[in-house]
Amino acid sequence: LGIPPEEIRKSAPRKKYFFDEDTGVVKSCNTAKGRPIRPGTKSLVSELKGADPSFVDFLEKCFVWEKEKRMKPEEALEHEWITEASKQVTASIPSESTSP
């Protein structure tokens, strides 16, 4: 997802906690364990090691800052990851003709 675009940061009510008000640069933050947080330095592929590539693609299309560029619900229902999962579920359901 990365760092939000400037137009989104400008309207964010809590921006002062995360961005320098003068420069717009990300303020340094730490986790509860004291480790530094560096926004935008990790990709979904690296975080979801071994995940189905179509699942990663689905998430990447959902995690877009600008709603105009984000995948629409209708598009999501037609995404390969959803359609393939639907086929697998349908195939695993016994048909009435094979039921005892």
Short mmCIF file of N, CA and C in Angstrom, two decimals, residues 3-4 6 9 15 18-27:
data_model
loop_
_atom_site.label_atom_id
_atom_site.label_comp_id
_atom_site.label_asym_id
_atom_site.label_seq_id
_atom_site.Cartn_x
_atom_site.Cartn_y
_atom_site.Cartn_z
N ILE A 3 2.96 4.71 1.23
CA ILE A 3 2.61 5.99 1.83
C ILE A 3 1.46 6.60 1.03
N PRO A 4 0.46 7.16 1.72
CA PRO A 4 -0.67 7.74 0.99
C PRO A 4 -0.25 8.95 0.16
N GLU A 6 -0.28 12.69 -1.47
CA GLU A 6 -0.38 13.97 -0.77
C GLU A 6 -1.82 14.44 -0.59
N ARG A 9 -3.23 12.63 2.31
CA ARG A 9 -2.60 13.06 3.57
C ARG A 9 -3.13 14.42 4.01
N LYS A 15 -3.00 13.32 10.54
CA LYS A 15 -1.74 13.40 9.80
C LYS A 15 -0.58 13.90 10.65
N PHE A 18 1.73 11.28 12.08
CA PHE A 18 2.49 10.40 11.20
C PHE A 18 3.39 11.13 10.20
N PHE A 19 3.09 12.41 9.94
CA PHE A 19 3.84 13.15 8.94
C PHE A 19 4.28 14.50 9.49
N ASP A 20 5.49 14.93 9.12
CA ASP A 20 5.96 16.25 9.48
C ASP A 20 5.07 17.27 8.77
N GLU A 21 4.52 18.20 9.52
CA GLU A 21 3.55 19.15 8.95
C GLU A 21 4.17 20.09 7.91
N ASP A 22 5.46 20.38 8.04
CA ASP A 22 6.11 21.30 7.11
C ASP A 22 6.58 20.61 5.83
N THR A 23 7.18 19.42 5.99
CA THR A 23 7.79 18.76 4.84
C THR A 23 6.94 17.63 4.26
N GLY A 24 6.02 17.08 5.06
CA GLY A 24 5.22 15.95 4.61
C GLY A 24 5.94 14.62 4.71
N VAL A 25 7.16 14.64 5.24
CA VAL A 25 7.96 13.43 5.40
C VAL A 25 7.38 12.58 6.53
N VAL A 26 7.45 11.26 6.37
CA VAL A 26 6.95 10.34 7.38
C VAL A 26 7.77 10.47 8.65
N LYS A 27 7.08 10.63 9.78
CA LYS A 27 7.77 10.67 11.07
C LYS A 27 8.22 9.27 11.43
#
